[in-house]
Tab-separated table of C-alpha atoms in Angstrom:
chain	number	residue	atom	x	y	z
A	118	MET	CA	-9.096	27.996	17.045
A	119	ARG	CA	-8.967	24.259	17.718
A	120	LYS	CA	-12.188	22.798	19.067
A	121	SER	CA	-12.195	21.235	22.490
A	122	LYS	CA	-13.199	17.596	22.826
A	123	MET	CA	-16.529	18.663	24.316
A	124	ASP	CA	-17.216	21.008	21.402
A	125	VAL	CA	-16.464	18.227	18.939
A	126	GLU	CA	-18.758	15.762	20.691
A	127	LEU	CA	-21.609	18.251	20.366
A	128	THR	CA	-20.972	18.813	16.644
A	129	ALA	CA	-23.329	17.001	14.280
A	130	ASP	CA	-21.245	17.281	11.110
A	131	SER	CA	-18.599	14.842	9.903
A	132	TRP	CA	-15.767	16.583	11.712
A	133	GLY	CA	-17.446	15.562	14.944
A	134	TYR	CA	-17.194	11.928	13.878
A	135	THR	CA	-13.735	11.975	12.308
A	136	TYR	CA	-11.608	14.471	14.248
A	137	ASP	CA	-9.737	11.741	16.139
A	138	LEU	CA	-8.855	9.464	13.208
A	139	GLU	CA	-5.219	8.495	12.763
A	140	ARG	CA	-3.654	10.716	10.091
A	141	THR	CA	-0.482	11.029	8.064
A	142	GLY	CA	1.468	13.435	5.868
A	143	GLU	CA	1.576	17.177	5.395
A	144	TYR	CA	-2.188	17.391	4.917
A	145	ASP	CA	-3.192	15.107	7.812
A	146	ILE	CA	-4.922	12.596	5.557
A	147	PRO	CA	-6.750	9.833	7.472
A	148	ILE	CA	-5.204	6.358	7.222
A	149	LEU	CA	-6.965	3.279	5.852
A	150	GLN	CA	-6.101	-0.300	6.739
A	151	PRO	CA	-5.632	-2.912	3.977
A	152	VAL	CA	-8.397	-5.356	3.126
A	153	GLN	CA	-8.162	-8.197	0.614
A	154	ILE	CA	-11.429	-9.309	-0.930
A	155	ASP	CA	-12.647	-11.347	-3.885
A	156	PHE	CA	-14.527	-8.785	-5.986
A	157	SER	CA	-16.324	-11.500	-7.936
A	158	LYS	CA	-18.278	-12.569	-4.845
A	159	TYR	CA	-20.238	-9.313	-4.777
A	160	THR	CA	-22.949	-7.679	-6.847
A	161	TRP	CA	-21.659	-4.132	-7.410
A	162	VAL	CA	-24.243	-1.398	-7.064
A	163	GLY	CA	-23.963	2.374	-7.211
A	164	PHE	CA	-24.751	4.411	-4.120
A	165	ASN	CA	-27.874	5.773	-5.809
A	166	TYR	CA	-29.285	2.223	-5.900
A	167	ALA	CA	-27.912	1.271	-2.510
A	168	THR	CA	-30.067	3.886	-0.811
A	169	GLY	CA	-33.148	1.969	-1.959
A	170	VAL	CA	-32.040	-1.395	-0.593
A	171	LYS	CA	-33.976	-2.246	2.534
A	172	ALA	CA	-32.199	-3.305	5.711
A	173	ASP	CA	-33.811	-6.756	5.613
A	174	HIS	CA	-32.950	-7.445	1.953
A	175	LYS	CA	-31.792	-11.045	1.874
A	176	HIS	CA	-28.932	-10.310	-0.546
A	177	ALA	CA	-27.664	-7.031	0.946
A	178	GLY	CA	-24.646	-8.758	2.471
A	179	GLU	CA	-23.643	-9.934	-1.007
A	180	MET	CA	-23.563	-6.400	-2.410
A	181	GLY	CA	-20.602	-4.082	-2.748
A	182	VAL	CA	-21.327	-0.365	-3.009
A	183	HIS	CA	-19.374	2.045	-5.211
A	184	PHE	CA	-19.613	5.822	-5.556
A	185	PHE	CA	-18.841	6.212	-9.250
A	186	VAL	CA	-21.844	8.459	-9.727
A	187	HIS	CA	-22.382	12.225	-9.734
A	188	ASP	CA	-21.280	13.974	-6.543
A	189	TYR	CA	-24.699	15.477	-5.853
A	190	ILE	CA	-26.055	11.950	-5.339
A	191	PHE	CA	-23.816	11.225	-2.352
A	192	LYS	CA	-22.775	14.660	-1.065
A	193	SER	CA	-25.056	14.192	1.947
A	194	VAL	CA	-22.850	11.307	3.149
A	195	TRP	CA	-20.378	13.890	4.408
A	196	GLY	CA	-22.998	16.155	5.928
A	197	SER	CA	-24.907	13.309	7.608
A	198	LEU	CA	-22.193	10.741	8.203
A	199	GLY	CA	-23.830	9.153	11.235
A	200	ARG	CA	-27.099	8.479	9.421
A	201	TYR	CA	-25.437	7.073	6.322
A	202	THR	CA	-23.066	4.952	8.362
A	203	ASP	CA	-26.111	3.204	9.801
A	204	MET	CA	-27.540	2.794	6.296
A	205	MET	CA	-24.342	1.194	4.956
A	206	ARG	CA	-24.230	-1.376	7.750
A	207	LYS	CA	-26.172	-3.980	5.771
A	208	PHE	CA	-23.759	-4.224	2.828
A	209	GLY	CA	-20.927	-6.711	2.447
A	210	CYS	CA	-18.345	-4.104	1.477
A	211	MET	CA	-18.054	-0.588	0.102
A	212	CYS	CA	-15.666	1.718	-1.721
A	213	THR	CA	-14.745	5.083	-0.305
A	214	PRO	CA	-16.784	7.955	-1.787
A	215	GLN	CA	-14.926	9.649	-4.638
A	216	PHE	CA	-15.624	13.333	-4.101
A	217	SER	CA	-14.487	14.836	-7.397
A	218	ALA	CA	-11.030	16.320	-7.915
A	219	TYR	CA	-11.221	17.503	-11.509
A	220	LEU	CA	-8.107	18.815	-13.198
A	221	ASP	CA	-9.479	22.369	-13.308
A	222	TYR	CA	-10.321	22.385	-9.582
A	223	PRO	CA	-8.096	24.478	-7.292
A	224	LYS	CA	-5.508	22.349	-5.512
A	225	ALA	CA	-7.041	23.164	-2.129
A	226	LEU	CA	-10.421	21.789	-3.247
A	227	GLN	CA	-8.831	18.656	-4.724
A	228	ILE	CA	-7.048	17.902	-1.454
A	229	TYR	CA	-10.154	18.664	0.600
A	230	ASN	CA	-12.213	16.220	-1.455
A	231	TYR	CA	-9.541	13.542	-1.152
A	232	TYR	CA	-9.417	14.170	2.600
A	233	ARG	CA	-13.183	13.710	2.843
A	234	SER	CA	-13.010	10.445	0.902
A	235	MET	CA	-10.361	9.039	3.218
A	236	ALA	CA	-12.069	10.337	6.366
A	237	VAL	CA	-15.360	8.641	5.501
A	238	GLY	CA	-13.542	5.408	4.662
A	239	ALA	CA	-11.482	5.421	7.853
A	240	PHE	CA	-14.583	6.123	9.932
A	241	TRP	CA	-16.423	3.237	8.305
A	242	GLN	CA	-13.473	0.947	8.923
A	243	ARG	CA	-13.500	1.932	12.573
A	244	ALA	CA	-17.198	1.018	12.619
A	245	GLY	CA	-16.225	-2.484	11.473
A	246	TYR	CA	-17.101	-2.240	7.777
A	247	THR	CA	-15.072	-3.697	4.890
A	248	VAL	CA	-13.848	-0.615	2.999
A	249	ILE	CA	-11.961	-0.484	-0.309
A	250	PRO	CA	-10.090	2.751	-1.034
A	251	THR	CA	-10.980	4.502	-4.278
A	252	MET	CA	-7.913	5.770	-6.133
A	253	TYR	CA	-7.750	9.363	-7.321
A	254	THR	CA	-6.323	8.361	-10.684
A	255	GLY	CA	-6.131	10.780	-13.597
A	256	LEU	CA	-4.511	13.680	-11.760
A	257	ILE	CA	-1.366	15.471	-12.861
A	258	PRO	CA	1.933	14.168	-11.416
A	259	ASN	CA	2.181	17.154	-9.039
A	260	ALA	CA	-0.784	15.649	-7.180
A	261	TYR	CA	1.166	12.510	-6.336
A	262	GLU	CA	2.490	14.312	-3.255
A	263	TRP	CA	-0.932	13.903	-1.604
A	264	CYS	CA	-3.214	11.574	-3.609
A	265	PHE	CA	-1.569	8.406	-2.236
A	266	GLU	CA	-1.351	9.581	1.389
A	267	GLY	CA	-3.041	7.283	3.893
A	268	LEU	CA	-3.467	4.410	1.439
A	269	PRO	CA	-2.532	0.910	2.604
A	270	GLU	CA	-0.115	-1.359	0.771
A	271	ASN	CA	-1.043	-4.814	-0.543
A	272	GLY	CA	-4.771	-4.281	-0.246
A	273	SER	CA	-7.760	-4.259	-2.582
A	274	VAL	CA	-8.378	-0.940	-4.328
A	275	ALA	CA	-10.887	0.550	-6.793
A	276	VAL	CA	-10.354	2.737	-9.853
A	277	SER	CA	-12.766	4.211	-12.373
A	278	THR	CA	-12.606	5.669	-15.864
A	279	ASN	CA	-16.248	6.699	-15.587
A	280	GLY	CA	-16.592	10.404	-16.349
A	281	LEU	CA	-13.174	10.796	-17.924
A	282	GLY	CA	-13.123	12.709	-21.168
A	283	LYS	CA	-12.239	11.141	-24.484
A	284	SER	CA	-9.059	13.156	-24.960
A	285	LYS	CA	-5.752	11.336	-25.267
A	286	GLY	CA	-4.319	13.639	-22.614
A	287	GLU	CA	-6.795	12.579	-19.917
A	288	ARG	CA	-6.309	8.938	-20.786
A	289	LYS	CA	-2.545	9.326	-20.546
A	290	LEU	CA	-2.835	10.972	-17.126
A	291	PHE	CA	-4.992	8.098	-15.905
A	292	VAL	CA	-2.499	5.495	-17.117
A	293	LEU	CA	0.452	7.364	-15.609
A	294	SER	CA	-1.261	7.597	-12.217
A	295	PHE	CA	-2.350	3.952	-12.451
A	296	TYR	CA	1.274	2.846	-12.788
A	297	GLU	CA	2.297	5.233	-10.020
A	298	MET	CA	-0.315	3.567	-7.810
A	299	ILE	CA	1.142	0.149	-8.604
A	300	LYS	CA	4.633	1.349	-7.715
A	301	ARG	CA	3.642	3.017	-4.463
A	302	ILE	CA	1.078	0.735	-2.832
A	303	HIS	CA	1.422	-2.647	-4.639
A	304	PRO	CA	-2.311	-3.456	-4.644
A	305	TYR	CA	-3.528	-6.973	-3.959
A	306	ASN	CA	-6.224	-6.619	-6.626
A	307	ILE	CA	-8.101	-3.850	-8.435
A	308	LEU	CA	-11.793	-3.211	-9.031
A	309	TRP	CA	-11.979	-1.407	-12.399
A	310	TYR	CA	-15.259	0.403	-13.069
A	311	GLY	CA	-15.925	1.725	-16.556
A	312	GLU	CA	-14.125	1.482	-19.884
A	313	TYR	CA	-10.982	-0.615	-19.686
A	314	TYR	CA	-7.682	0.802	-21.012
A	315	ASN	CA	-5.435	-1.763	-22.656
A	316	GLU	CA	-2.373	0.290	-21.707
A	317	CYS	CA	-2.765	-1.360	-18.304
A	318	ASP	CA	-2.647	-4.937	-19.625
A	319	GLU	CA	0.591	-5.582	-17.752
A	320	TYR	CA	-1.477	-5.873	-14.578
A	321	LYS	CA	-4.669	-7.303	-16.018
A	322	ASP	CA	-4.367	-10.390	-13.826
A	323	LEU	CA	-5.035	-8.101	-10.836
A	324	ILE	CA	-8.071	-6.422	-12.382
A	325	PHE	CA	-11.743	-7.275	-11.942
A	326	GLU	CA	-13.787	-5.310	-14.488
A	327	VAL	CA	-17.231	-3.880	-13.788
A	328	PRO	CA	-18.748	-2.140	-16.835
A	329	SER	CA	-20.401	1.181	-16.102
A	330	TYR	CA	-24.159	1.220	-15.582
A	331	SER	CA	-24.713	3.101	-18.847
A	332	ALA	CA	-22.691	0.480	-20.743
A	333	GLN	CA	-24.656	-2.336	-19.138
A	334	ARG	CA	-27.987	-0.746	-20.034
A	335	TRP	CA	-27.138	-1.322	-23.687
A	336	ARG	CA	-26.924	-5.046	-22.951
A	337	GLY	CA	-30.526	-5.304	-21.858
A	338	LYS	CA	-32.857	-4.336	-19.049
A	339	ARG	CA	-35.636	-6.296	-17.379
A	340	SER	CA	-39.110	-4.952	-17.929
A	341	ASP	CA	-39.774	-4.773	-14.186
A	342	ASN	CA	-36.913	-2.257	-13.752
A	343	THR	CA	-34.988	-4.321	-11.199
A	344	PHE	CA	-31.816	-4.052	-13.269
A	345	ILE	CA	-28.928	-3.138	-10.973
A	346	GLU	CA	-25.343	-3.051	-12.226
A	347	GLY	CA	-25.875	-5.945	-14.617
A	348	LYS	CA	-27.695	-8.235	-12.186
A	349	THR	CA	-31.282	-8.539	-11.081
A	350	LEU	CA	-32.496	-8.580	-7.515
C-alpha cells in the first residue's frame, strides 16, 4: 500500500525525506543535477574522519567528503538522514555514499543500494549542498541498464578502485564500466580514489587522483595523529 503524504511526513526514516524526489527509469532512481568543481581545491577526507570535524572548524569548507570506506561506517546515514544532513552542512562538497553492490550480491540488493546512494545525493542537493555522484564501476555489463540511471551529463563524478580484488577479471570489469561511463554521461572531470589503472590513460587529463588512506599511511604520518587523507589539519 502506498503511504499517504501525512504518513510520510510522520516517518522518521529516509523514505520520509526522499519520497518526493524526482526519479527516472524502470527502477525510479532519483535524479542528480550536474556540478563542475575543481577537485584540487579540496582536502579529501573519508566519512569516518568527517564525523569528527567540528562545525566551527576553520577549514571545514575546504574539505570534500568521500565514502570509500566500509559500509558499516556510514550505514547510519540512511537510517538517520536528517541528522547526518545537518552534520554534512559544514563541508565544501561531498560524494554520494557508495553502498556496496558486490558482484555476488543479488541484483535486487545491488539496485537497492544504488537507489539509496542516489536518494541521499539528491536529497543533499535539494538541501543546497555540492554533491558529486559516485559511479558504480566494476559491475557486469548487465548492470548497465540501471547503474547509470539518474546520473547527470557533463558533471564532476567520482570513482574508486578501493576494495577491488587483485584479479584480472575484476580489473577488466572496472575498466569496461569506466569506458561505458565516459560514453554515457561524458563527465566534466573525475575524482579517482585508490590505485590508478593505466588502461584508462586515454582520459587521464580528466582525472584527479587521490591515493587511498592506506597507501598514504606508507608515506608518513604525523606523531600527533592529525593525518587525514595525506594532509594535516
